Amino acid sequence: MTEYENIRFERDDAIAVVTIDRPESLNALNYETLQELKVCFEQISYDHTLGVVVLTGAGEKAFVAGADISYMRDMNAVEGAEFAHLGHSVMMSIENASQPVIAGVNGFALGGGCELALACDIRIASTNAKFGQPEVNLGIIPGFGGTQRLPRLVGKGIASELLYTGDIIDSTEAFRIGLVNRVVPLDELMLTCKSIAQKINSKSPRAIKICKSTIHNGCQMDIARANQYEAVQFGQCFASADQVEGMTAFLEKRPAKFTK
């Protein structure tokens, strides 16, 4: 695995932990950090010995407090668009990773940090977590997918209010609107994320991979096309040893032993 300056990559058996490691700037996303995240997730996606990824931030204050404003301040329109394209490519590398990605949100997840969490499959928040897209306070809009993923997750009305007001919400409100899956004490955050990861890793690796791609791709289609797509993907499961083992184990009333 590549050596990084702004992020840390660690593995715990089949679980990868990616930590954005710029606590002095509340893990803000600058150009170098985005580039490292993109490379890291592209490499992870091709590592079939890894089943689940946990993404978090260093320290106890921030997951990611946003994109680096000092880096963005003097950009022109062309440079701004190029920076947004880089951010989008990072979010897509997370969304398109073959493994499920769990965001362990350990503090501020604002702007690009909220968008980073939105690109993950599952979001677990600590009780001190804060979420928001405050870009309108800076004279800009979200540029890493916030105007698109947030409405798809929480609905257009709630997303529009958050995007137009720039309001910051706590973890309780984030759970209420469906932005996060669970809220846990900070000292239980990584344990909870790894517990979910371990449960996912106990299932059929091929089924999990197909399920993730079916969810992601199907959400881009109308319901009729999505259902047809699901049927095709369902059929693909029957071309694997996992399907034979899973169904045989069920009928024999024993735990399945899937090939890892």
Short mmCIF file of C-alpha atoms in Angstrom, two decimals:
data_model
loop_
_atom_site.label_atom_id
_atom_site.label_comp_id
_atom_site.label_asym_id
_atom_site.label_seq_id
_atom_site.Cartn_x
_atom_site.Cartn_y
_atom_site.Cartn_z
CA MET A 1 0.00 0.00 0.00
CA THR A 2 1.20 3.51 -0.85
CA GLU A 3 2.73 5.69 1.88
CA TYR A 4 0.68 8.82 2.67
CA GLU A 5 1.30 12.16 4.37
CA ASN A 6 -2.26 13.31 5.08
CA ILE A 7 -4.11 10.06 5.69
CA ARG A 8 -3.40 6.79 7.49
CA PHE A 9 -4.20 3.34 6.16
CA GLU A 10 -4.39 0.45 8.62
CA ARG A 11 -5.92 -2.99 8.42
CA ASP A 12 -7.47 -5.23 11.04
CA ASP A 13 -7.77 -8.61 9.35
CA ALA A 14 -10.28 -8.00 6.51
CA ILE A 15 -11.24 -4.52 7.73
CA ALA A 16 -9.45 -1.46 6.37
CA VAL A 17 -9.39 1.72 8.45
CA VAL A 18 -8.67 4.96 6.58
CA THR A 19 -8.08 7.97 8.83
CA ILE A 20 -7.81 11.53 7.55
CA ASP A 21 -4.87 12.71 9.62
CA ARG A 22 -4.72 16.50 9.67
CA PRO A 23 -6.06 17.23 13.17
CA GLU A 24 -4.30 20.61 13.33
CA SER A 25 -6.65 21.82 10.55
CA LEU A 26 -9.63 19.75 11.74
CA ASN A 27 -8.85 17.30 8.92
CA ALA A 28 -9.78 19.85 6.24
CA LEU A 29 -9.60 18.59 2.66
CA ASN A 30 -6.87 20.22 0.61
CA TYR A 31 -5.65 19.12 -2.82
CA GLU A 32 -3.05 16.69 -1.49
CA THR A 33 -5.47 15.02 0.93
CA LEU A 34 -8.07 14.52 -1.80
CA GLN A 35 -5.46 13.02 -4.11
CA GLU A 36 -4.31 10.62 -1.41
CA LEU A 37 -7.90 9.56 -0.63
CA LYS A 38 -8.53 8.87 -4.30
CA VAL A 39 -5.41 6.72 -4.67
CA CYS A 40 -6.11 4.91 -1.40
CA PHE A 41 -9.69 3.95 -2.28
CA GLU A 42 -8.74 2.91 -5.79
CA GLN A 43 -6.12 0.56 -4.33
CA ILE A 44 -8.54 -0.73 -1.70
CA SER A 45 -11.16 -1.52 -4.32
CA TYR A 46 -8.76 -3.94 -6.04
CA ASP A 47 -7.72 -5.66 -2.80
CA HIS A 48 -10.10 -8.60 -2.55
CA THR A 49 -8.69 -9.60 0.85
CA LEU A 50 -10.44 -6.53 2.32
CA GLY A 51 -14.15 -6.88 2.98
CA VAL A 52 -15.18 -3.55 4.56
CA VAL A 53 -13.65 -0.07 4.92
CA VAL A 54 -14.09 2.27 7.89
CA LEU A 55 -13.40 5.95 7.13
CA THR A 56 -12.84 8.37 10.00
CA GLY A 57 -10.93 11.47 11.08
CA ALA A 58 -8.03 11.91 13.49
CA GLY A 59 -8.68 13.41 16.90
CA GLU A 60 -11.92 13.95 18.79
CA LYS A 61 -13.07 17.23 17.26
CA ALA A 62 -13.60 16.56 13.59
CA PHE A 63 -14.34 13.91 11.02
CA VAL A 64 -13.63 16.51 8.34
CA ALA A 65 -14.46 20.16 9.02
CA GLY A 66 -14.72 20.90 5.29
CA ALA A 67 -12.57 21.76 2.34
CA ASP A 68 -9.53 23.90 3.11
CA ILE A 69 -10.81 27.49 2.79
CA SER A 70 -7.33 29.01 2.81
CA TYR A 71 -6.55 26.80 -0.19
CA MET A 72 -9.75 27.78 -2.04
CA ARG A 73 -9.92 31.51 -1.30
CA ASP A 74 -7.94 32.81 -4.27
CA MET A 75 -9.23 30.36 -6.89
CA ASN A 76 -10.79 31.59 -10.11
CA ALA A 77 -13.81 29.96 -11.79
CA VAL A 78 -11.71 27.47 -13.77
CA GLU A 79 -9.65 26.48 -10.75
CA GLY A 80 -12.82 26.15 -8.66
CA ALA A 81 -14.36 23.79 -11.20
CA GLU A 82 -11.17 21.73 -11.37
CA PHE A 83 -11.13 21.43 -7.56
CA ALA A 84 -14.78 20.33 -7.60
CA HIS A 85 -14.04 17.70 -10.27
CA LEU A 86 -11.26 16.33 -8.06
CA GLY A 87 -13.62 16.19 -5.10
CA HIS A 88 -16.25 14.41 -7.19
CA SER A 89 -13.69 11.85 -8.36
CA VAL A 90 -12.81 11.10 -4.72
CA MET A 91 -16.45 10.65 -3.74
CA MET A 92 -17.00 8.37 -6.71
CA SER A 93 -13.95 6.28 -5.78
CA ILE A 94 -15.58 5.71 -2.38
CA GLU A 95 -19.03 5.07 -3.84
CA ASN A 96 -17.63 2.74 -6.51
CA ALA A 97 -15.31 0.81 -4.19
CA SER A 98 -16.15 -2.88 -4.30
CA GLN A 99 -16.35 -2.96 -0.49
CA PRO A 100 -18.98 -1.32 1.72
CA VAL A 101 -17.62 1.85 3.33
CA ILE A 102 -18.66 2.88 6.85
CA ALA A 103 -18.16 6.50 7.92
CA GLY A 104 -17.22 6.79 11.59
CA VAL A 105 -18.15 10.45 12.11
CA ASN A 106 -16.26 11.57 15.20
CA GLY A 107 -17.00 15.31 15.29
CA PHE A 108 -17.55 18.05 12.72
CA ALA A 109 -18.66 16.83 9.29
CA LEU A 110 -19.18 20.11 7.50
CA GLY A 111 -19.09 21.01 3.81
CA GLY A 112 -16.76 18.57 2.11
CA GLY A 113 -16.76 16.50 5.30
CA CYS A 114 -20.51 16.02 5.15
CA GLU A 115 -20.18 15.21 1.44
CA LEU A 116 -17.50 12.64 2.27
CA ALA A 117 -19.85 10.96 4.74
CA LEU A 118 -22.67 11.06 2.16
CA ALA A 119 -20.51 9.08 -0.28
CA CYS A 120 -20.19 6.23 2.23
CA ASP A 121 -22.67 3.36 2.43
CA ILE A 122 -23.31 3.58 6.17
CA ARG A 123 -22.84 6.50 8.58
CA ILE A 124 -22.28 6.00 12.31
CA ALA A 125 -22.07 9.23 14.33
CA SER A 126 -20.65 9.97 17.76
CA THR A 127 -22.80 12.00 20.12
CA ASN A 128 -20.59 15.06 19.56
CA ALA A 129 -20.88 14.93 15.76
CA LYS A 130 -22.18 17.95 13.85
CA PHE A 131 -23.34 17.96 10.24
CA GLY A 132 -23.97 20.72 7.73
CA GLN A 133 -23.42 22.22 4.31
CA PRO A 134 -22.59 25.82 5.25
CA GLU A 135 -21.13 26.77 1.86
CA VAL A 136 -23.71 29.55 1.25
CA ASN A 137 -22.07 31.43 4.15
CA LEU A 138 -18.92 31.56 2.01
CA GLY A 139 -20.63 32.65 -1.20
CA ILE A 140 -20.44 29.22 -2.82
CA ILE A 141 -22.47 26.01 -3.06
CA PRO A 142 -21.42 22.45 -2.17
CA GLY A 143 -19.06 21.22 -4.86
CA PHE A 144 -18.37 17.59 -3.96
CA GLY A 145 -21.88 16.18 -4.47
CA GLY A 146 -23.81 17.70 -1.56
CA THR A 147 -26.59 19.16 -3.71
CA GLN A 148 -27.16 15.72 -5.24
CA ARG A 149 -26.53 13.09 -2.56
CA LEU A 150 -28.16 14.92 0.35
CA PRO A 151 -31.61 15.22 -1.32
CA ARG A 152 -31.41 11.57 -2.37
CA LEU A 153 -30.74 10.55 1.22
CA VAL A 154 -33.01 12.79 3.32
CA GLY A 155 -35.48 14.11 0.76
CA LYS A 156 -35.58 17.31 -1.29
CA GLY A 157 -37.37 19.49 1.26
CA ILE A 158 -35.12 18.81 4.24
CA ALA A 159 -32.01 18.92 2.07
CA SER A 160 -33.06 22.24 0.53
CA GLU A 161 -33.52 23.78 3.97
CA LEU A 162 -30.07 22.63 5.10
CA LEU A 163 -28.44 23.74 1.85
CA TYR A 164 -30.16 27.16 1.71
CA THR A 165 -29.73 28.08 5.38
CA GLY A 166 -26.30 26.58 5.95
CA ASP A 167 -27.59 25.33 9.31
CA ILE A 168 -25.46 22.91 11.32
CA ILE A 169 -27.32 20.06 13.01
CA ASP A 170 -26.33 17.74 15.83
CA SER A 171 -26.19 13.96 15.69
CA THR A 172 -29.70 13.55 17.18
CA GLU A 173 -31.25 15.61 14.39
CA ALA A 174 -29.05 13.87 11.82
CA PHE A 175 -30.45 10.54 13.01
CA ARG A 176 -34.03 11.87 12.98
CA ILE A 177 -33.84 12.93 9.32
CA GLY A 178 -32.08 9.74 8.24
CA LEU A 179 -28.67 11.24 7.59
CA VAL A 180 -26.97 8.76 9.93
CA ASN A 181 -27.73 5.13 10.81
CA ARG A 182 -26.81 5.24 14.50
CA VAL A 183 -25.54 7.59 17.20
CA VAL A 184 -23.15 6.21 19.81
CA PRO A 185 -20.81 7.64 22.48
CA LEU A 186 -17.49 8.80 21.07
CA ASP A 187 -15.53 6.12 22.93
CA GLU A 188 -17.73 3.43 21.32
CA LEU A 189 -17.61 4.79 17.77
CA MET A 190 -14.81 2.71 16.26
CA LEU A 191 -15.89 -0.38 18.18
CA THR A 192 -19.39 0.00 16.71
CA CYS A 193 -18.06 0.57 13.19
CA LYS A 194 -15.81 -2.49 13.42
CA SER A 195 -18.62 -4.59 14.88
CA ILE A 196 -20.81 -3.77 11.87
CA ALA A 197 -17.86 -4.44 9.56
CA GLN A 198 -17.25 -7.83 11.16
CA LYS A 199 -20.91 -8.77 10.75
CA ILE A 200 -20.78 -7.80 7.07
CA ASN A 201 -17.55 -9.77 6.65
CA SER A 202 -19.27 -12.90 7.97
CA LYS A 203 -21.62 -12.89 4.98
CA SER A 204 -21.00 -13.95 1.38
CA PRO A 205 -18.30 -11.64 -0.05
CA ARG A 206 -19.68 -12.02 -3.56
CA ALA A 207 -23.24 -11.29 -2.46
CA ILE A 208 -22.11 -8.16 -0.58
CA LYS A 209 -20.20 -6.90 -3.62
CA ILE A 210 -23.15 -7.50 -5.96
CA CYS A 211 -25.56 -5.98 -3.44
CA LYS A 212 -23.52 -2.77 -3.18
CA SER A 213 -23.30 -2.31 -6.96
CA THR A 214 -27.01 -3.10 -7.35
CA ILE A 215 -28.00 -0.51 -4.76
CA HIS A 216 -25.72 2.15 -6.22
CA ASN A 217 -26.55 1.60 -9.88
CA GLY A 218 -30.23 0.93 -9.29
CA CYS A 219 -30.66 4.25 -7.48
CA GLN A 220 -29.74 6.00 -10.74
CA MET A 221 -32.61 4.30 -12.63
CA ASP A 222 -36.39 4.47 -12.63
CA ILE A 223 -38.04 1.70 -10.61
CA ALA A 224 -38.96 -0.47 -13.60
CA ARG A 225 -35.41 -0.50 -15.00
CA ALA A 226 -33.97 -0.91 -11.51
CA ASN A 227 -36.08 -3.98 -10.85
CA GLN A 228 -34.99 -5.52 -14.16
CA TYR A 229 -31.38 -4.76 -13.25
CA GLU A 230 -31.84 -6.37 -9.83
CA ALA A 231 -33.21 -9.53 -11.44
CA VAL A 232 -30.13 -9.82 -13.64
CA GLN A 233 -27.82 -9.26 -10.66
CA PHE A 234 -29.81 -11.80 -8.64
CA GLY A 235 -29.20 -14.32 -11.39
CA GLN A 236 -25.46 -13.63 -11.30
CA CYS A 237 -25.40 -14.85 -7.70
CA PHE A 238 -26.24 -18.34 -8.92
CA ALA A 239 -22.97 -18.49 -10.84
CA SER A 240 -20.98 -18.51 -7.59
CA ALA A 241 -19.86 -21.11 -5.07
CA ASP A 242 -21.18 -18.83 -2.32
CA GLN A 243 -24.77 -19.45 -3.41
CA VAL A 244 -24.29 -23.21 -3.32
CA GLU A 245 -22.58 -23.09 0.07
CA GLY A 246 -25.06 -20.62 1.57
CA MET A 247 -28.15 -22.57 0.56
CA THR A 248 -26.61 -25.95 1.38
CA ALA A 249 -25.59 -24.71 4.83
CA PHE A 250 -29.10 -23.40 5.43
CA LEU A 251 -30.68 -26.73 4.50
CA GLU A 252 -28.12 -28.62 6.60
CA LYS A 253 -28.76 -26.25 9.54
CA ARG A 254 -25.13 -25.23 9.92
CA PRO A 255 -23.18 -21.95 9.56
CA ALA A 256 -22.08 -21.22 5.99
CA LYS A 257 -18.36 -21.26 5.25
CA PHE A 258 -17.91 -18.72 2.50
CA THR A 259 -14.70 -18.42 0.49
CA LYS A 260 -12.87 -15.26 1.53
#
